Coordinates of C-alpha atoms in Angstrom, one line a residue:
X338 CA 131.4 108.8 84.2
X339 CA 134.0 107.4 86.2
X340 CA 137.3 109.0 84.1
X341 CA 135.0 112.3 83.6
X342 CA 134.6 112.7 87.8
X343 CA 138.7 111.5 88.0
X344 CA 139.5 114.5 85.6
X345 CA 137.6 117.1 86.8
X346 CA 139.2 115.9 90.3
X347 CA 142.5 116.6 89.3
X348 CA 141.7 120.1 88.0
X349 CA 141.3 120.6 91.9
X350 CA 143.8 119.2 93.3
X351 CA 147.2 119.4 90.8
X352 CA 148.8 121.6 93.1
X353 CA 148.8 120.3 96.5
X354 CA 151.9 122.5 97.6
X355 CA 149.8 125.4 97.8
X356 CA 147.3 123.6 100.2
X357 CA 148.1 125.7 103.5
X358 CA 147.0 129.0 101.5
X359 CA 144.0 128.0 99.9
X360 CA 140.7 128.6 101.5
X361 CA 138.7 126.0 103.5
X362 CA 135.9 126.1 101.3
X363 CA 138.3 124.9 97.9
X364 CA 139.8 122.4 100.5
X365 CA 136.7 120.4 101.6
X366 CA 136.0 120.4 97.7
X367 CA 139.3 118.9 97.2
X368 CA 138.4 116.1 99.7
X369 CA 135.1 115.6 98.0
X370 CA 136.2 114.9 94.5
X371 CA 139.3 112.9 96.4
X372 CA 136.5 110.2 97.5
X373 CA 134.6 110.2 94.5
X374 CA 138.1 109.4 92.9
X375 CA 138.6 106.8 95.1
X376 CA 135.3 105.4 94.9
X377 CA 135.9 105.1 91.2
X378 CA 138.9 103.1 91.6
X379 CA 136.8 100.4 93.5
X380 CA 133.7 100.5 92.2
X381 CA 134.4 100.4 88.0
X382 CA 131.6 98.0 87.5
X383 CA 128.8 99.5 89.8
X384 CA 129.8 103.2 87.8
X385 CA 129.6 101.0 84.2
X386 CA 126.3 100.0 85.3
X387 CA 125.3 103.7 86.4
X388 CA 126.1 105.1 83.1
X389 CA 124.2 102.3 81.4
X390 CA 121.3 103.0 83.5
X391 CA 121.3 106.8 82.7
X392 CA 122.2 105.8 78.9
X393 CA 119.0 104.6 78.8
X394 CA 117.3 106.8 80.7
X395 CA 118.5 109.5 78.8
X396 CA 117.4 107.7 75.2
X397 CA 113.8 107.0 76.3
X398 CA 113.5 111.1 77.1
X399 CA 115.2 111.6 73.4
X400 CA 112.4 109.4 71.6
X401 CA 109.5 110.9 73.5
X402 CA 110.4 114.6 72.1
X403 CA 107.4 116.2 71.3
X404 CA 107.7 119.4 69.1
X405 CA 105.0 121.5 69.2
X406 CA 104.9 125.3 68.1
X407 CA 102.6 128.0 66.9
X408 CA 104.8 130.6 65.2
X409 CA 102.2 133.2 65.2
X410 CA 102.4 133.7 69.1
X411 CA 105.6 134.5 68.5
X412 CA 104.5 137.7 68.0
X413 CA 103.3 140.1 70.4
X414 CA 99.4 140.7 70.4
X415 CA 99.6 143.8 69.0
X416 CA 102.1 143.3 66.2
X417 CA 101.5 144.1 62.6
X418 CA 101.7 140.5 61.3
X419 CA 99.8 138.8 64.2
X420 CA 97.0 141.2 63.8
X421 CA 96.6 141.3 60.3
X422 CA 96.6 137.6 59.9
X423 CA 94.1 137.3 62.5
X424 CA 91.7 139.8 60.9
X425 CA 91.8 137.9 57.9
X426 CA 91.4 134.6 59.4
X427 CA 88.3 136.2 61.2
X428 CA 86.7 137.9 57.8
X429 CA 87.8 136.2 54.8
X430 CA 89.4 133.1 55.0
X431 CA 91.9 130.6 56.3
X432 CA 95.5 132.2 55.3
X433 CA 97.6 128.7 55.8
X434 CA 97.4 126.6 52.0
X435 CA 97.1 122.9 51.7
X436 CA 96.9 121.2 48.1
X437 CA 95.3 117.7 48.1
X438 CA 96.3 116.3 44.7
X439 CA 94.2 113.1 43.7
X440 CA 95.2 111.1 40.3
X441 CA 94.0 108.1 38.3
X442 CA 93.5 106.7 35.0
X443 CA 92.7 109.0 32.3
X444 CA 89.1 110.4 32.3
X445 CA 88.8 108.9 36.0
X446 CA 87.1 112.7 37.1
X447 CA 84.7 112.8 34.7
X448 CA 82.7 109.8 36.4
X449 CA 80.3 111.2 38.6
X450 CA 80.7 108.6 41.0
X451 CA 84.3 109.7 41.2
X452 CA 83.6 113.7 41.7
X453 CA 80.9 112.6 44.8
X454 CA 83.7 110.7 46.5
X455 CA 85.7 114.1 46.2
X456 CA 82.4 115.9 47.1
X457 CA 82.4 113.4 50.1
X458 CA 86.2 113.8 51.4
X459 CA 85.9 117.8 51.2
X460 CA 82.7 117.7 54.1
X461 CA 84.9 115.4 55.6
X462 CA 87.7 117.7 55.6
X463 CA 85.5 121.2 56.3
X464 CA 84.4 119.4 59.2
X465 CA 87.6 120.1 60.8
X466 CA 87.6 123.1 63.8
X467 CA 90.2 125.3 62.3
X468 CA 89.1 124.7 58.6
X469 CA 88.0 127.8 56.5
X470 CA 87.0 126.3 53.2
X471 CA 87.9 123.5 50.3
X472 CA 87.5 124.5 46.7
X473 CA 87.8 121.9 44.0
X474 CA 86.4 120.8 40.2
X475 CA 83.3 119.6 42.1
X476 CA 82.6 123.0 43.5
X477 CA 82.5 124.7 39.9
X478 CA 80.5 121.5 38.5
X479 CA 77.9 122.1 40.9
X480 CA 77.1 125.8 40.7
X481 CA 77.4 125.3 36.4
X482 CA 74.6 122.8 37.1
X483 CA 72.8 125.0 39.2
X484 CA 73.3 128.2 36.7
X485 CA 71.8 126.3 33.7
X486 CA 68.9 124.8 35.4
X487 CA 67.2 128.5 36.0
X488 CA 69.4 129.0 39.1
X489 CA 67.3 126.2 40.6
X490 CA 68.9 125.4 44.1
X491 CA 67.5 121.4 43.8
X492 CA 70.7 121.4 41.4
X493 CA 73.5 122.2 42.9
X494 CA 74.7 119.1 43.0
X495 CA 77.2 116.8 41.1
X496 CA 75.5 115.8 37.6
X497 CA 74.0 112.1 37.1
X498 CA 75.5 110.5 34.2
X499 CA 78.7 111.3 32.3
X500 CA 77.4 113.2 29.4
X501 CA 76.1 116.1 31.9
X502 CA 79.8 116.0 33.4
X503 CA 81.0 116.0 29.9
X504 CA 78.4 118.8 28.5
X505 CA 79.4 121.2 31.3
X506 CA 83.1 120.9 30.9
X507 CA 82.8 121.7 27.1
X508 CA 81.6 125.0 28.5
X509 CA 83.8 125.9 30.5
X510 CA 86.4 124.9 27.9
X511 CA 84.7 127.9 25.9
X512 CA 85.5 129.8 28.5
X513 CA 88.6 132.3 27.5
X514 CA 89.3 132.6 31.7
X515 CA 88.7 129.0 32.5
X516 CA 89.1 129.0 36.2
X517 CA 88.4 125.1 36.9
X518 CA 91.8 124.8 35.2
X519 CA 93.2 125.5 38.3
X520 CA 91.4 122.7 39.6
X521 CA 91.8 120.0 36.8
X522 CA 93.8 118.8 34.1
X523 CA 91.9 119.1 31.2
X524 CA 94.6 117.1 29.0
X525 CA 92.8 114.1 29.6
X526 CA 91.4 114.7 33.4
X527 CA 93.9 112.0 35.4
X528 CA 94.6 114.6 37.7
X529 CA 92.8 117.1 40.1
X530 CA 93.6 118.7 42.9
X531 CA 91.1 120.1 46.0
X532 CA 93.0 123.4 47.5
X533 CA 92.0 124.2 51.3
X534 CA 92.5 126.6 53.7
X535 CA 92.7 127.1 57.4
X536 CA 93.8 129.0 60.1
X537 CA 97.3 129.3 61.6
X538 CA 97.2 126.6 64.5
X539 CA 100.2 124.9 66.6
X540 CA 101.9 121.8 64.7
X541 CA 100.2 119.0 66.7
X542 CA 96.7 120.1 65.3
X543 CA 98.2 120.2 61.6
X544 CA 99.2 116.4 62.2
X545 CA 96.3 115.7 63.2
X546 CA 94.4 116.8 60.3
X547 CA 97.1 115.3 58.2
X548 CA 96.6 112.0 59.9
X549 CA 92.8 112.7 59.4
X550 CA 92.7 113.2 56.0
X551 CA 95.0 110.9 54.9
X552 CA 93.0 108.6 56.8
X553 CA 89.5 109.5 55.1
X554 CA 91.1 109.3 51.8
X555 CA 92.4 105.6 51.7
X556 CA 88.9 104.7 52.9
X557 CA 87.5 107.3 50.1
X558 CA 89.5 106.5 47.0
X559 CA 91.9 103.2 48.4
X560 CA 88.4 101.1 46.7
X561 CA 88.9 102.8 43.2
X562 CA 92.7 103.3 42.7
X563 CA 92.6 106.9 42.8
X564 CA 96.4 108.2 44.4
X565 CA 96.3 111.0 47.0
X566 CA 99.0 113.3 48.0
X567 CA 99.0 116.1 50.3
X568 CA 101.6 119.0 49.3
X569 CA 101.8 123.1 49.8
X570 CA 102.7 125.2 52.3
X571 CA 101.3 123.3 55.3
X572 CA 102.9 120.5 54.5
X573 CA 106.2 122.1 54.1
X574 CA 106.2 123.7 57.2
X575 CA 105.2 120.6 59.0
X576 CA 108.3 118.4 57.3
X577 CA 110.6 121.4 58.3
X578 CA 109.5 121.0 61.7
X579 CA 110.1 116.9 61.8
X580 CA 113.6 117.9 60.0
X581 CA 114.5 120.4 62.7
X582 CA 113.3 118.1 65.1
X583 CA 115.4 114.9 63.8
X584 CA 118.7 117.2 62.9
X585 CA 118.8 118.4 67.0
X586 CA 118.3 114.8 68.1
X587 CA 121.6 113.5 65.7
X588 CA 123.3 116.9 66.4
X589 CA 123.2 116.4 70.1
X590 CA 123.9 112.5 70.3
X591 CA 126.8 112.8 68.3
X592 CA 128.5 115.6 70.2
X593 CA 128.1 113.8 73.5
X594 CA 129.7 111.2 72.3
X595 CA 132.2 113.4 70.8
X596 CA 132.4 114.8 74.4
X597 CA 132.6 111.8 76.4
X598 CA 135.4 109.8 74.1
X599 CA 137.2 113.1 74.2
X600 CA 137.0 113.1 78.5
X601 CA 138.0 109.4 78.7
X602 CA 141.0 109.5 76.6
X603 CA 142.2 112.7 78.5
X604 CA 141.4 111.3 81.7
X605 CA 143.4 108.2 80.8
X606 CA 146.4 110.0 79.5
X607 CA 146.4 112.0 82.7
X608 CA 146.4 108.8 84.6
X609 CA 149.5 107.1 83.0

């Protein structure tokens, strides 16, 4: 800080022979930056510990960065993108994806204790303000149960042993569309996946969601060794945003002390 105030000081004052025609203002400036060069040159420790102090200071502020956006607000009310999405968000669905991807051992989602537990993390994860809807194998289980059983509503519900699970999967393996192979891997049914959707919301909400369900899952599936991973869009724009976030922080640390090395050695060359 010290050789940073001396060279700026002598940017002032390098031509003293012109001191009768400059103007008062520029002179009492002069004198100003004199005595902060002077107080410098007597006070190196007490400016050492100054700049340690603000060092500090400034480090602490750095950490605490909070990001927090909502991109659609970057639009104005009336804008073609920010109305649509809203419309759509308001009649149909949530328009931001987020894929939940659970795996185990092979046949692990055929147990129906397994497919409740799912059933059990998706209320959790409906009951979230800005969330539109969860779809999953369970989902497709449940109405097949309900459709063979006269449309009985009592059954619409996951299946009670194994063989049910098994005898309504064989049908939709008949099935030339087979839709719940979106949701499943019918290879040998290690891996599922429950797809969600909710509304556009600032990135401090979609952490907390994350934190949420990440948190609800270890308690859901840590017991029965059943891996979950959170992936799609939402989670790519929320890593992009940490990125951004991290990349600024090293950019700008490294080019003040780019800055300041480059101010003390030109200060000290002016000196000698």
């Amino acid at each position: 800080m010290g050789t940073t105030a001396e060279f700026m000081l002598h940017q002032f004052v390098n031509r003293r022979e012109k001191k009768e025609t400059e103007p008062k203002t520029r002179r009492v400036l002069q004198k100003c930056m004199i005595g902060i060069a002077s107080f410098n040159h007597k006070h190196v420790k007490v400016n050492l510990v100054i700049a340690l102090v603000a060092f500090m200071i400034s480090f602490t502020g750095i950490i605490r960065i909070d990001t927090n956006t909502d991109q659609l607000t970057y639009f104005r009310e009336d804008h073609p993108i920010r109305t649509a999405t809203e419309f759509i968000e308001k009649n149909l669905t949530g328009t931001i994806p987020l894929e939940i991807l659970l795996t185990g051992k092979p046949d692990t989602f055929k147990e129906p204790a397994i497919l409740r537990r799912i059933e059990h993390l998706q209320e959790y994860i409906r009951s979230f303000e800005h969330m539109q809807k969860t779809v999953s194998l369970v989902d497709y289980l449940k109405e097949l149960n309900r459709v063979i059983h006269d449309e009985n509503p009592e059954y619409y519900k996951v299946p009670e042993s194994r063989n049910e699970v098994a005898q309504l999967l064989l049908l939709v393996e008949a099935d030339p569309k087979n839709e719940i192979a979106y949701y499943a891997d019918f290879a040998d049914f290690s891996t599922v996946r429950i797809h969600c959707r909710f509304n556009y919301v600032e990135t401090n909400e979609v952490k907390r969601l994350f934190a949420g369900i990440a948190q609800a899952s270890s308690e859901v599936f840590g017991p029965v060794g059943v891996k979950v991973e959170m992936t799609g869009m939402a989670h790519l724009f929320l890593s992009m945003n940490d990125y951004i976030l991290e990349s600024q922080i090293k950019g700008f640390s490294i080019a003040l002390i780019a800055i300041s090395i480059v101010f003390n050695i030109s200060g000290m060359i002016w000196i000698r």
